[in-house]
Short mmCIF file of C-alpha atoms and ligand atoms in Angstrom, two decimals:
data_model
loop_
_atom_site.label_atom_id
_atom_site.label_comp_id
_atom_site.label_asym_id
_atom_site.label_seq_id
_atom_site.Cartn_x
_atom_site.Cartn_y
_atom_site.Cartn_z
CA MET A 277 7.95 2.94 20.27
CA ALA A 278 6.70 5.04 17.52
CA ALA A 279 6.97 7.86 19.70
CA ARG A 280 10.74 7.08 20.16
CA LYS A 281 11.13 7.06 16.34
CA ARG A 282 9.71 10.52 15.97
CA ALA A 283 11.66 11.94 18.78
CA SER A 284 15.02 10.77 16.86
CA ALA A 285 13.17 12.28 13.82
CA SER A 286 12.82 15.77 14.67
CA SER A 287 15.48 18.42 15.64
CA ASP A 288 12.75 20.65 17.33
CA ALA A 289 12.53 19.94 20.79
CA SER A 290 8.88 20.53 21.04
CA ALA A 291 8.09 17.96 18.55
CA LYS A 292 9.59 15.33 20.77
CA PRO A 293 7.28 12.78 22.50
CA PRO A 294 8.97 11.08 25.54
CA ARG A 295 11.73 8.88 25.03
CA ASN A 296 12.30 7.21 28.52
CA GLU A 297 10.28 5.81 31.71
CA GLU A 298 11.19 9.49 33.34
CA ALA A 299 9.61 11.46 30.50
CA VAL A 300 6.49 8.86 30.24
CA LYS A 301 5.91 9.44 33.91
CA ALA A 302 6.09 13.20 33.47
CA GLU A 303 3.22 12.81 30.73
CA PRO A 304 -0.34 13.91 32.21
CA LYS A 305 -2.48 10.75 33.85
CA PRO A 306 -5.14 9.78 31.46
CA ALA A 307 -7.68 11.87 33.35
CA GLU A 308 -5.68 14.88 33.14
CA ALA A 309 -4.80 13.87 29.62
CA ALA A 310 -8.60 13.89 28.69
CA PRO A 311 -8.49 17.39 27.16
CA ILE A 312 -5.24 16.94 24.92
CA ASP A 313 -6.28 13.86 23.45
CA PRO A 314 -9.69 14.71 22.39
CA PRO A 315 -11.56 12.36 20.16
CA ILE A 316 -10.25 11.99 16.65
CA ALA A 317 -12.14 14.14 13.98
CA PRO A 318 -14.96 12.39 12.08
CA PRO A 319 -14.07 10.37 9.02
CA LYS A 320 -14.64 12.05 5.61
CA LEU A 321 -17.13 9.65 4.54
CA GLY A 322 -18.59 12.15 1.82
CA PHE A 323 -15.30 12.42 -0.09
CA ILE A 324 -14.65 8.76 0.10
CA LEU A 325 -17.93 7.84 -0.93
CA LYS A 326 -17.63 10.06 -4.13
CA LEU A 327 -14.21 8.76 -4.57
CA SER A 328 -15.49 5.24 -4.50
CA ALA A 329 -18.45 5.72 -7.04
CA LEU A 330 -15.84 7.02 -9.52
CA PHE A 331 -14.40 3.70 -9.53
CA LEU A 332 -17.21 1.57 -8.75
CA ALA A 333 -19.30 2.72 -11.67
CA PRO A 334 -17.21 1.15 -14.24
CA TYR A 335 -15.89 -1.63 -12.17
CA LEU A 336 -19.41 -3.02 -11.69
CA TYR A 337 -20.40 -2.38 -15.39
CA LEU A 338 -17.25 -4.55 -16.72
CA ILE A 339 -18.33 -7.34 -14.23
CA LEU A 340 -22.37 -7.41 -14.54
CA ARG A 341 -23.00 -6.17 -17.82
CA HIS A 342 -19.47 -5.90 -20.41
CA PHE A 343 -18.22 -9.24 -19.75
CA ASP A 344 -19.91 -12.65 -19.73
CA ILE A 345 -18.14 -13.85 -16.72
CA ASP A 346 -18.70 -17.51 -15.60
CA ARG A 347 -21.69 -17.19 -13.27
CA GLU A 348 -20.03 -19.16 -10.31
CA LEU A 349 -16.84 -16.83 -10.53
CA ARG A 350 -18.93 -13.63 -10.81
CA ARG A 351 -20.67 -14.96 -7.56
CA SER A 352 -17.55 -15.57 -5.78
CA ILE A 353 -16.29 -11.89 -6.86
CA LEU A 354 -19.64 -10.46 -5.53
CA ILE A 355 -19.42 -12.20 -2.43
CA ASN A 356 -15.91 -11.02 -2.00
CA ALA A 357 -16.90 -7.48 -2.71
CA GLY A 358 -19.86 -7.55 -0.16
CA LEU A 359 -17.72 -8.69 2.64
CA SER A 360 -15.36 -6.17 1.62
CA LEU A 361 -18.15 -3.54 1.91
CA ALA A 362 -18.74 -4.96 5.62
CA GLY A 363 -15.13 -4.64 6.15
CA PHE A 364 -14.97 -0.89 5.33
CA PHE A 365 -17.77 -0.43 7.79
CA ALA A 366 -16.10 -2.45 10.43
CA THR A 367 -12.59 -0.34 9.76
CA VAL A 368 -14.44 2.91 9.89
CA LYS A 369 -15.67 1.69 13.23
CA LEU A 370 -12.58 0.35 14.52
CA ILE A 371 -10.35 3.09 13.74
CA PRO A 372 -11.40 5.77 16.66
CA VAL A 373 -11.52 2.77 19.10
CA ALA A 374 -8.03 1.72 18.15
CA SER A 375 -6.77 5.40 18.09
CA ARG A 376 -7.70 5.69 22.01
CA TYR A 377 -5.74 2.75 22.66
CA VAL A 378 -2.67 3.68 20.78
CA LEU A 379 -2.53 7.14 22.48
CA ARG A 380 -2.82 5.31 25.53
CA ARG A 381 0.29 3.56 24.75
CA ASN A 382 2.11 6.84 23.40
CA LEU A 383 2.15 5.41 19.99
CA PHE A 384 1.73 8.95 18.20
CA GLY A 385 3.22 11.27 15.90
CA TYR A 386 3.40 14.96 15.06
CA ASP A 387 2.46 16.16 11.69
CA ILE A 388 5.67 17.54 10.52
CA ASN A 389 4.07 19.25 7.58
CA LYS A 390 2.21 21.16 10.06
CA LYS A 391 5.11 22.65 12.16
CA GLY A 392 4.46 26.05 13.79
CA THR A 393 0.70 26.00 13.70
CA PRO A 394 -1.30 24.97 16.24
CA GLN A 395 -2.09 21.51 14.43
CA GLY A 396 1.61 20.79 14.52
CA THR A 397 1.27 20.44 18.17
CA VAL A 398 -1.38 17.73 18.22
CA LYS A 399 -0.55 14.10 19.07
CA VAL A 400 -1.66 12.27 15.93
CA PRO A 401 -2.60 8.52 16.72
CA GLU A 402 -0.04 6.29 14.74
CA SER A 403 0.14 2.92 13.44
CA LEU A 404 -3.48 2.51 12.36
CA GLY A 405 -2.68 0.22 9.79
CA ILE A 406 -2.89 -2.33 12.60
CA ALA A 407 -6.89 -1.93 12.43
CA VAL A 408 -6.92 -2.23 8.57
CA GLY A 409 -4.71 -5.29 8.64
CA ILE A 410 -7.00 -6.98 11.27
CA VAL A 411 -10.33 -6.20 9.65
CA TYR A 412 -8.52 -7.44 6.35
CA LEU A 413 -7.29 -10.59 7.74
CA VAL A 414 -10.65 -11.63 9.14
CA LEU A 415 -12.46 -11.11 5.78
CA ALA A 416 -9.86 -13.01 4.04
CA ILE A 417 -9.89 -15.77 6.15
CA VAL A 418 -13.85 -16.00 6.23
CA PHE A 419 -13.88 -15.88 2.41
CA GLN A 420 -12.25 -19.01 2.09
CA TYR A 421 -15.56 -20.53 3.20
CA PHE A 422 -17.44 -19.13 0.33
CA ASN A 423 -15.02 -19.88 -2.41
CA PHE A 424 -12.42 -23.14 -1.93
CA THR A 425 -13.02 -26.49 -2.05
CA ALA A 426 -10.90 -28.07 0.91
CA ASP A 427 -8.28 -30.13 -1.70
CA SER A 428 -7.97 -26.87 -3.76
CA ASN A 429 -4.52 -26.31 -4.82
CA TRP A 430 -5.51 -22.76 -4.69
CA LEU A 431 -6.10 -23.26 -0.98
CA VAL A 432 -2.61 -23.74 -0.12
CA GLU A 433 -1.31 -20.42 -2.16
CA TYR A 434 -4.11 -18.52 -0.54
CA ASN A 435 -3.31 -19.58 2.87
CA ALA A 436 0.52 -19.02 2.10
CA ALA A 437 -0.40 -15.60 0.61
CA LEU A 438 -2.42 -14.79 4.04
CA ALA A 439 0.73 -15.66 6.17
CA SER A 440 3.22 -13.74 4.20
CA ILE A 441 0.88 -10.70 4.72
CA CYS A 442 0.20 -11.43 8.40
CA PHE A 443 3.76 -11.93 8.79
CA MET A 444 4.28 -8.66 7.34
CA ILE A 445 1.72 -6.95 9.50
CA LEU A 446 3.65 -8.19 12.70
CA LEU A 447 6.65 -6.89 11.48
CA GLY A 448 5.46 -3.60 10.27
CA PHE A 449 3.70 -3.10 13.63
CA THR A 450 6.92 -4.43 15.65
CA ASP A 451 8.73 -1.58 13.51
CA ASP A 452 6.28 1.01 14.65
CA VAL A 453 6.38 0.25 18.34
CA LEU A 454 10.10 -0.51 18.59
CA ASP A 455 11.61 1.91 15.83
CA VAL A 456 13.84 -1.01 13.97
CA PRO A 457 17.02 0.71 12.26
CA TRP A 458 16.44 1.83 8.52
CA ARG A 459 18.95 -0.64 7.05
CA VAL A 460 17.02 -3.65 9.04
CA LYS A 461 13.71 -2.16 8.04
CA LEU A 462 14.88 -2.39 4.32
CA ILE A 463 15.01 -6.33 4.87
CA LEU A 464 11.89 -7.31 6.92
CA PRO A 465 9.76 -7.92 3.92
CA SER A 466 12.12 -10.69 2.59
CA PHE A 467 11.24 -12.55 5.96
CA ALA A 468 7.58 -12.08 5.60
CA ALA A 469 7.56 -13.08 1.99
CA LEU A 470 9.16 -16.82 3.49
CA PRO A 471 5.93 -18.48 3.84
CA LEU A 472 4.68 -17.80 0.31
CA LEU A 473 8.34 -18.46 -1.48
CA MET A 474 8.21 -21.90 0.58
CA ALA A 475 4.67 -23.23 -0.20
CA TYR A 476 4.98 -21.72 -4.02
CA ALA A 477 4.45 -24.39 -6.25
CA GLY A 478 3.45 -22.72 -9.50
CA HIS A 479 5.56 -22.55 -12.42
CA THR A 480 8.87 -20.87 -12.63
CA THR A 481 9.08 -20.22 -16.22
CA ILE A 482 8.80 -16.87 -17.96
CA ILE A 483 7.36 -16.24 -21.63
CA ILE A 484 10.23 -14.79 -23.67
CA PRO A 485 8.74 -11.53 -25.20
CA LYS A 486 8.15 -12.15 -29.06
CA PRO A 487 10.70 -9.55 -30.16
CA LEU A 488 13.55 -11.52 -28.35
CA ILE A 489 12.68 -14.96 -29.39
CA PRO A 490 15.32 -14.90 -32.29
CA TYR A 491 18.05 -13.97 -29.90
CA VAL A 492 17.01 -16.17 -26.84
CA GLY A 493 16.57 -19.11 -28.83
CA MET A 494 13.72 -20.34 -26.88
CA GLU A 495 9.95 -19.38 -26.27
CA ILE A 496 9.81 -20.19 -22.49
CA LEU A 497 12.61 -20.15 -20.23
CA ASP A 498 12.78 -22.01 -16.80
CA LEU A 499 14.32 -19.78 -14.10
CA GLY A 500 14.24 -22.35 -11.18
CA TRP A 501 15.25 -20.82 -7.81
CA ILE A 502 16.21 -17.31 -9.63
CA TYR A 503 12.40 -17.23 -9.96
CA LYS A 504 11.93 -17.23 -6.47
CA LEU A 505 14.40 -14.75 -5.87
CA TYR A 506 12.66 -12.44 -7.80
CA MET A 507 9.31 -13.10 -6.05
CA GLY A 508 11.18 -12.14 -2.86
CA LEU A 509 12.95 -9.13 -4.14
CA LEU A 510 9.39 -7.77 -5.66
CA ALA A 511 8.13 -8.11 -2.20
CA VAL A 512 11.18 -6.20 -0.81
CA PHE A 513 10.39 -3.48 -3.33
CA CYS A 514 6.97 -3.19 -3.20
CA THR A 515 6.72 -2.71 0.62
CA ASN A 516 9.86 -0.30 0.91
CA SER A 517 8.84 1.77 -2.14
CA ILE A 518 5.34 2.53 -0.49
CA ASN A 519 6.87 3.44 2.62
CA ILE A 520 9.59 6.12 1.21
CA HIS A 521 6.79 7.65 -1.08
CA ALA A 522 5.19 9.18 1.99
CA GLY A 523 4.93 11.88 4.49
CA LEU A 524 1.91 13.99 3.03
CA ASN A 525 -1.23 13.14 4.55
CA GLY A 526 -3.33 10.90 2.62
CA LEU A 527 -0.51 9.94 0.24
CA GLU A 528 0.54 6.46 1.66
CA VAL A 529 -3.00 5.19 1.36
CA GLY A 530 -4.15 6.92 -1.58
CA GLN A 531 -1.29 5.55 -3.81
CA THR A 532 -2.60 2.16 -2.55
CA VAL A 533 -5.96 3.00 -3.44
CA VAL A 534 -5.12 4.09 -6.77
CA ILE A 535 -2.73 1.08 -7.59
CA ALA A 536 -5.58 -1.49 -6.14
CA ALA A 537 -8.13 -0.10 -8.38
CA ALA A 538 -5.82 -0.28 -11.39
CA ILE A 539 -5.20 -3.98 -10.33
CA LEU A 540 -8.78 -5.00 -10.14
CA LEU A 541 -9.84 -3.23 -13.52
CA HIS A 542 -6.61 -5.20 -14.97
CA ASN A 543 -7.88 -8.50 -13.50
CA ILE A 544 -11.61 -8.15 -14.63
CA ILE A 545 -10.67 -7.20 -18.08
CA GLN A 546 -8.12 -10.31 -18.19
CA ILE A 547 -10.75 -12.34 -16.83
CA GLY A 548 -13.29 -11.13 -19.68
CA ALA A 549 -10.86 -11.57 -22.27
CA SER A 550 -9.62 -14.82 -21.74
CA LYS A 551 -11.12 -18.73 -22.07
CA ASP A 552 -8.63 -20.35 -19.96
CA PRO A 553 -9.56 -21.26 -16.55
CA GLU A 554 -6.15 -21.44 -14.86
CA TYR A 555 -5.97 -18.09 -16.31
CA MET A 556 -9.22 -16.63 -15.05
CA GLN A 557 -8.53 -18.12 -11.82
CA ALA A 558 -5.29 -16.73 -11.29
CA HIS A 559 -6.66 -13.08 -11.54
CA ALA A 560 -9.97 -13.98 -9.46
CA PHE A 561 -7.39 -14.95 -6.86
CA SER A 562 -5.82 -11.47 -7.01
CA ILE A 563 -9.49 -9.54 -7.02
CA TYR A 564 -10.03 -11.94 -3.89
CA LEU A 565 -7.20 -10.34 -1.87
CA VAL A 566 -7.19 -6.72 -3.56
CA GLN A 567 -11.27 -6.03 -2.86
CA PRO A 568 -10.94 -6.15 0.85
CA MET A 569 -7.55 -4.15 0.83
CA LEU A 570 -9.01 -1.40 -1.31
CA ALA A 571 -12.09 -1.14 0.93
CA THR A 572 -10.33 -1.30 4.42
CA SER A 573 -7.91 1.27 2.71
CA LEU A 574 -10.44 3.57 1.99
CA ALA A 575 -12.19 3.55 5.52
CA LEU A 576 -8.40 4.39 6.51
CA LEU A 577 -8.37 6.99 4.04
CA SER A 578 -11.19 8.65 5.35
CA TYR A 579 -9.36 9.43 8.45
CA ASN A 580 -6.11 9.94 6.75
CA TRP A 581 -6.98 12.24 3.98
CA TYR A 582 -5.99 15.71 4.82
CA PRO A 583 -6.03 17.04 7.57
CA SER A 584 -4.84 13.68 9.21
CA SER A 585 -6.57 12.58 12.18
CA VAL A 586 -4.65 9.35 12.25
CA PHE A 587 -1.53 8.08 10.64
CA VAL A 588 -1.09 4.65 8.81
CA GLY A 589 2.23 3.64 10.35
CA ASP A 590 4.76 1.33 8.74
CA THR A 591 2.20 -1.43 9.53
CA TYR A 592 -0.11 -0.05 6.51
CA THR A 593 2.67 0.70 4.11
CA TYR A 594 4.36 -2.76 4.81
CA PHE A 595 1.08 -4.68 4.50
CA ALA A 596 -0.27 -2.85 1.32
CA GLY A 597 3.00 -3.23 -0.29
CA MET A 598 3.07 -7.07 0.54
CA THR A 599 -0.72 -7.55 -0.47
CA MET A 600 0.30 -6.32 -3.79
CA ALA A 601 3.42 -7.87 -4.35
CA VAL A 602 1.68 -11.19 -3.43
CA VAL A 603 -1.11 -10.76 -6.12
CA GLY A 604 1.18 -9.95 -8.72
CA ILE A 605 3.18 -12.82 -7.85
CA LEU A 606 0.28 -15.61 -7.76
CA GLY A 607 -1.77 -13.67 -10.45
CA HIS A 608 1.65 -13.95 -12.69
CA TYR A 609 1.12 -10.32 -13.95
CA SER A 610 4.41 -8.60 -11.94
CA GLU A 611 5.43 -6.61 -15.16
CA THR A 612 1.94 -5.13 -15.39
CA LEU A 613 2.29 -4.33 -11.49
CA LEU A 614 5.59 -2.68 -11.99
CA ILE A 615 4.36 -0.16 -14.36
CA PHE A 616 1.25 0.56 -12.16
CA PHE A 617 4.19 1.41 -9.56
CA LEU A 618 6.08 3.57 -11.67
CA PRO A 619 6.06 6.74 -9.41
CA GLN A 620 7.25 4.46 -6.64
CA ILE A 621 10.30 3.21 -9.16
CA LEU A 622 11.06 7.13 -9.90
CA ASN A 623 10.96 7.72 -6.12
CA PHE A 624 13.32 4.91 -5.51
CA LEU A 625 15.77 6.06 -7.94
CA LEU A 626 15.89 9.84 -6.56
CA SER A 627 16.36 8.33 -3.23
CA LEU A 628 19.06 5.81 -4.24
CA PRO A 629 22.02 8.08 -3.31
CA GLN A 630 20.52 8.85 0.50
CA LEU A 631 19.65 5.10 0.82
CA ALA A 632 22.99 3.80 -0.67
CA GLY A 633 24.59 6.27 1.96
CA PHE A 634 26.36 8.50 -0.76
CA VAL A 635 24.44 11.17 0.53
CA LYS A 636 23.34 12.00 3.85
CA CYS A 637 20.11 10.71 4.90
CA PRO A 638 18.20 12.42 7.61
CA ARG A 639 15.28 10.38 9.47
CA HIS A 640 12.81 12.62 7.45
CA ARG A 641 13.30 13.68 4.03
CA LEU A 642 10.18 15.74 3.82
CA PRO A 643 9.70 19.34 2.30
CA ARG A 644 10.07 22.51 4.24
CA PHE A 645 6.81 24.07 5.59
CA ASP A 646 6.05 27.73 6.12
CA PRO A 647 3.42 28.30 8.63
CA GLN A 648 2.73 31.77 7.39
CA SER A 649 1.67 30.85 3.81
CA GLY A 650 1.02 27.22 4.70
CA LEU A 651 2.89 26.30 1.38
CA LEU A 652 5.56 23.66 1.01
CA THR A 653 8.95 24.12 -0.53
CA GLY A 654 11.24 21.52 -1.88
CA THR A 655 14.46 20.50 -0.28
CA ASN A 656 17.29 18.87 -1.64
CA ASP A 657 16.35 15.28 -0.32
CA GLY A 658 15.70 12.67 -3.16
CA THR A 659 12.38 12.28 -3.16
CA LEU A 660 9.56 12.41 -5.63
CA VAL A 661 7.53 14.84 -3.20
CA ASN A 662 10.42 17.09 -3.22
CA PHE A 663 11.11 16.76 -7.26
CA PHE A 664 7.44 17.74 -7.87
CA LEU A 665 7.85 20.88 -5.73
CA ARG A 666 10.98 21.98 -7.22
CA ALA A 667 9.63 21.29 -10.76
CA PHE A 668 6.02 22.87 -10.21
CA GLY A 669 6.56 25.52 -7.40
CA GLN A 670 5.42 25.95 -4.11
CA LYS A 671 2.16 23.83 -3.11
CA THR A 672 -0.23 23.38 -0.02
CA GLU A 673 0.07 19.75 1.42
CA LYS A 674 -3.28 18.89 0.02
CA SER A 675 -2.84 20.11 -3.50
CA LEU A 676 0.68 18.45 -3.76
CA CYS A 677 -0.76 15.12 -2.63
CA ILE A 678 -3.61 15.39 -5.30
CA LEU A 679 -1.01 16.16 -7.67
CA LEU A 680 1.11 13.15 -6.84
CA LEU A 681 -2.06 10.84 -6.72
CA LEU A 682 -3.01 12.03 -10.29
CA PHE A 683 0.56 10.97 -11.59
CA GLN A 684 -0.27 7.64 -10.04
CA ALA A 685 -3.42 7.35 -11.93
CA MET A 686 -1.63 8.48 -14.91
CA ALA A 687 1.24 5.97 -14.64
CA CYS A 688 -1.76 3.21 -14.23
CA GLY A 689 -3.52 4.65 -17.15
CA PHE A 690 -0.10 4.56 -19.03
CA CYS A 691 0.19 1.03 -18.27
CA PHE A 692 -3.37 0.12 -19.66
CA LEU A 693 -2.32 2.12 -23.04
CA LEU A 694 1.20 0.34 -23.36
CA ARG A 695 -0.48 -3.06 -22.61
CA TRP A 696 -3.37 -2.40 -25.40
CA LEU A 697 -0.58 -1.30 -28.20
CA LEU A 698 1.69 -4.11 -27.30
CA ALA A 699 -1.15 -6.88 -27.36
CA GLY A 700 -0.07 -9.58 -29.70
CA TRP A 701 2.82 -8.29 -30.58
CA TYR A 702 4.98 -8.48 -27.38
CA LYS A 703 3.61 -12.03 -25.90
C1 UD1 B 848 9.62 7.24 5.70
C2 UD1 B 848 10.67 7.89 4.75
C3 UD1 B 848 10.94 9.38 5.50
C4 UD1 B 848 9.67 9.98 5.61
C5 UD1 B 848 8.65 9.19 6.46
C6 UD1 B 848 7.03 9.90 6.16
C7 UD1 B 848 12.82 7.47 3.61
C8 UD1 B 848 14.07 6.53 3.58
N1 UD1 B 848 12.06 7.38 4.73
O1 UD1 B 848 10.36 6.74 6.56
O2 UD1 B 848 11.59 10.30 4.65
O3 UD1 B 848 9.86 11.34 6.25
O4 UD1 B 848 8.43 7.91 5.60
O5 UD1 B 848 6.25 8.88 6.58
O6 UD1 B 848 12.46 8.00 2.49
N2 UD1 B 848 4.31 11.95 9.14
C9 UD1 B 848 4.07 13.47 8.82
N3 UD1 B 848 2.75 13.27 7.83
C10 UD1 B 848 2.26 12.58 7.31
C11 UD1 B 848 2.89 11.18 7.35
C12 UD1 B 848 3.85 11.09 8.42
O7 UD1 B 848 4.35 14.23 9.33
O8 UD1 B 848 1.47 12.84 6.41
C13 UD1 B 848 5.45 11.87 9.93
C14 UD1 B 848 4.61 11.71 11.46
O9 UD1 B 848 5.50 12.19 12.17
C15 UD1 B 848 4.87 10.22 11.60
C16 UD1 B 848 6.06 10.01 10.69
O10 UD1 B 848 6.10 10.70 9.75
O11 UD1 B 848 4.67 10.01 12.92
C17 UD1 B 848 6.12 8.40 10.44
O12 UD1 B 848 7.12 8.03 9.88
P1 UD1 B 848 7.58 6.84 9.66
O13 UD1 B 848 6.31 6.19 8.70
O14 UD1 B 848 7.92 6.00 10.86
O15 UD1 B 848 9.08 7.00 8.48
P2 UD1 B 848 9.69 5.83 7.76
O16 UD1 B 848 8.78 4.82 7.10
O17 UD1 B 848 10.79 5.45 8.72
MG1 MG B 849 6.67 4.98 7.19
#
């Protein structure tokens, strides 16, 4: 279980949850445990609402005022947004309940960046991504009623996308409970992507960038099965890259929230600027899957933001990565998506020596925490978190997380700038 996972993770005996039956039996009985496992801290809703308003204002302005979007399409987007809002409140309610249940099954972790302080001894409920995943799936399934006709081609791909996301949630939760070895963990998303790859009936062609056409000798290239391989690899990359850019309170969900907001802005700008119904439908499809993810993720962030009262688990990181890969594939904007993922690409490149086994890879590649000063210092482990600490000096966990999220937002802004600069010239 996750408890086992963390036991192997830490060299500090005090940070080791029970590993075997005896140890579990030695745990206080639920009645005695009550004072040790108090209810989780209330959600930081004020902060989340302010953060949401920052995004919602321009987003709604683009949908309702700026672009002349087809009425039916706008209706579907707004119904989906309404469902997502309901999903936000449902997730906020569900997380404390689910927290009690996961704690009861010893699914908890210790906050490593607080080791040596009283907060570092608190059992933090783990894998709360499961609450997000369940609410998300219910919303996404129910939404079909409001949008698609029974014979729609989109319905097949939409359900294949949901099957992949659902399979990923299952495998992520399995990993949280069983503590799958790292190298097996890496390939789990390729299995989860199968429903989508098998059902995918869209085109397998790519448009050659204009500057390269004279060299390639064609405008459109059919990649055939290689395109499906690319789709599978994208799913493996998106899921794992979110999962390894982690370990600070709020970072896993925070990066997802920033990327999801950028995806939605991109989708609505593309819909607004296009007259091609199929192109608009592809981006609308992405909106239908990303809006509920953003809403449920914000609910999770209200508990996971510093100081975290719950951890998200690999259930969440895999779910978020797979959802974004799926919409990038089916919306045909995977290049844009990869630029949104710039910090994750950098983190992956920094991680390569350890992932490939050239350099020793400890269970946790986190910074060093000084309980006296409350500051984090970068270690030699190859992560963007450590790189930022080495480049910008010691930081508190919260300020480092904010800095990394600003960097994420800058990468998204850079992507929009690049698209604007290259428009018409590149494709
Ligand atoms: C990945 C990283 C690992 C990193 C971990 C943190 C690689 C190869 N693996 O492993 O280096 O340490 O994520 O999530 O890069 N935790 C905190 N504070 C947080 C979030 C998590 O202390 O804000 C700790 C808790 O003990 C929690 C555990 O990390 O229980 C979860 O780790 P897990 O998601 O299982 O690690 P991996 O995804 O395998
Ligand atoms: Mg993880």
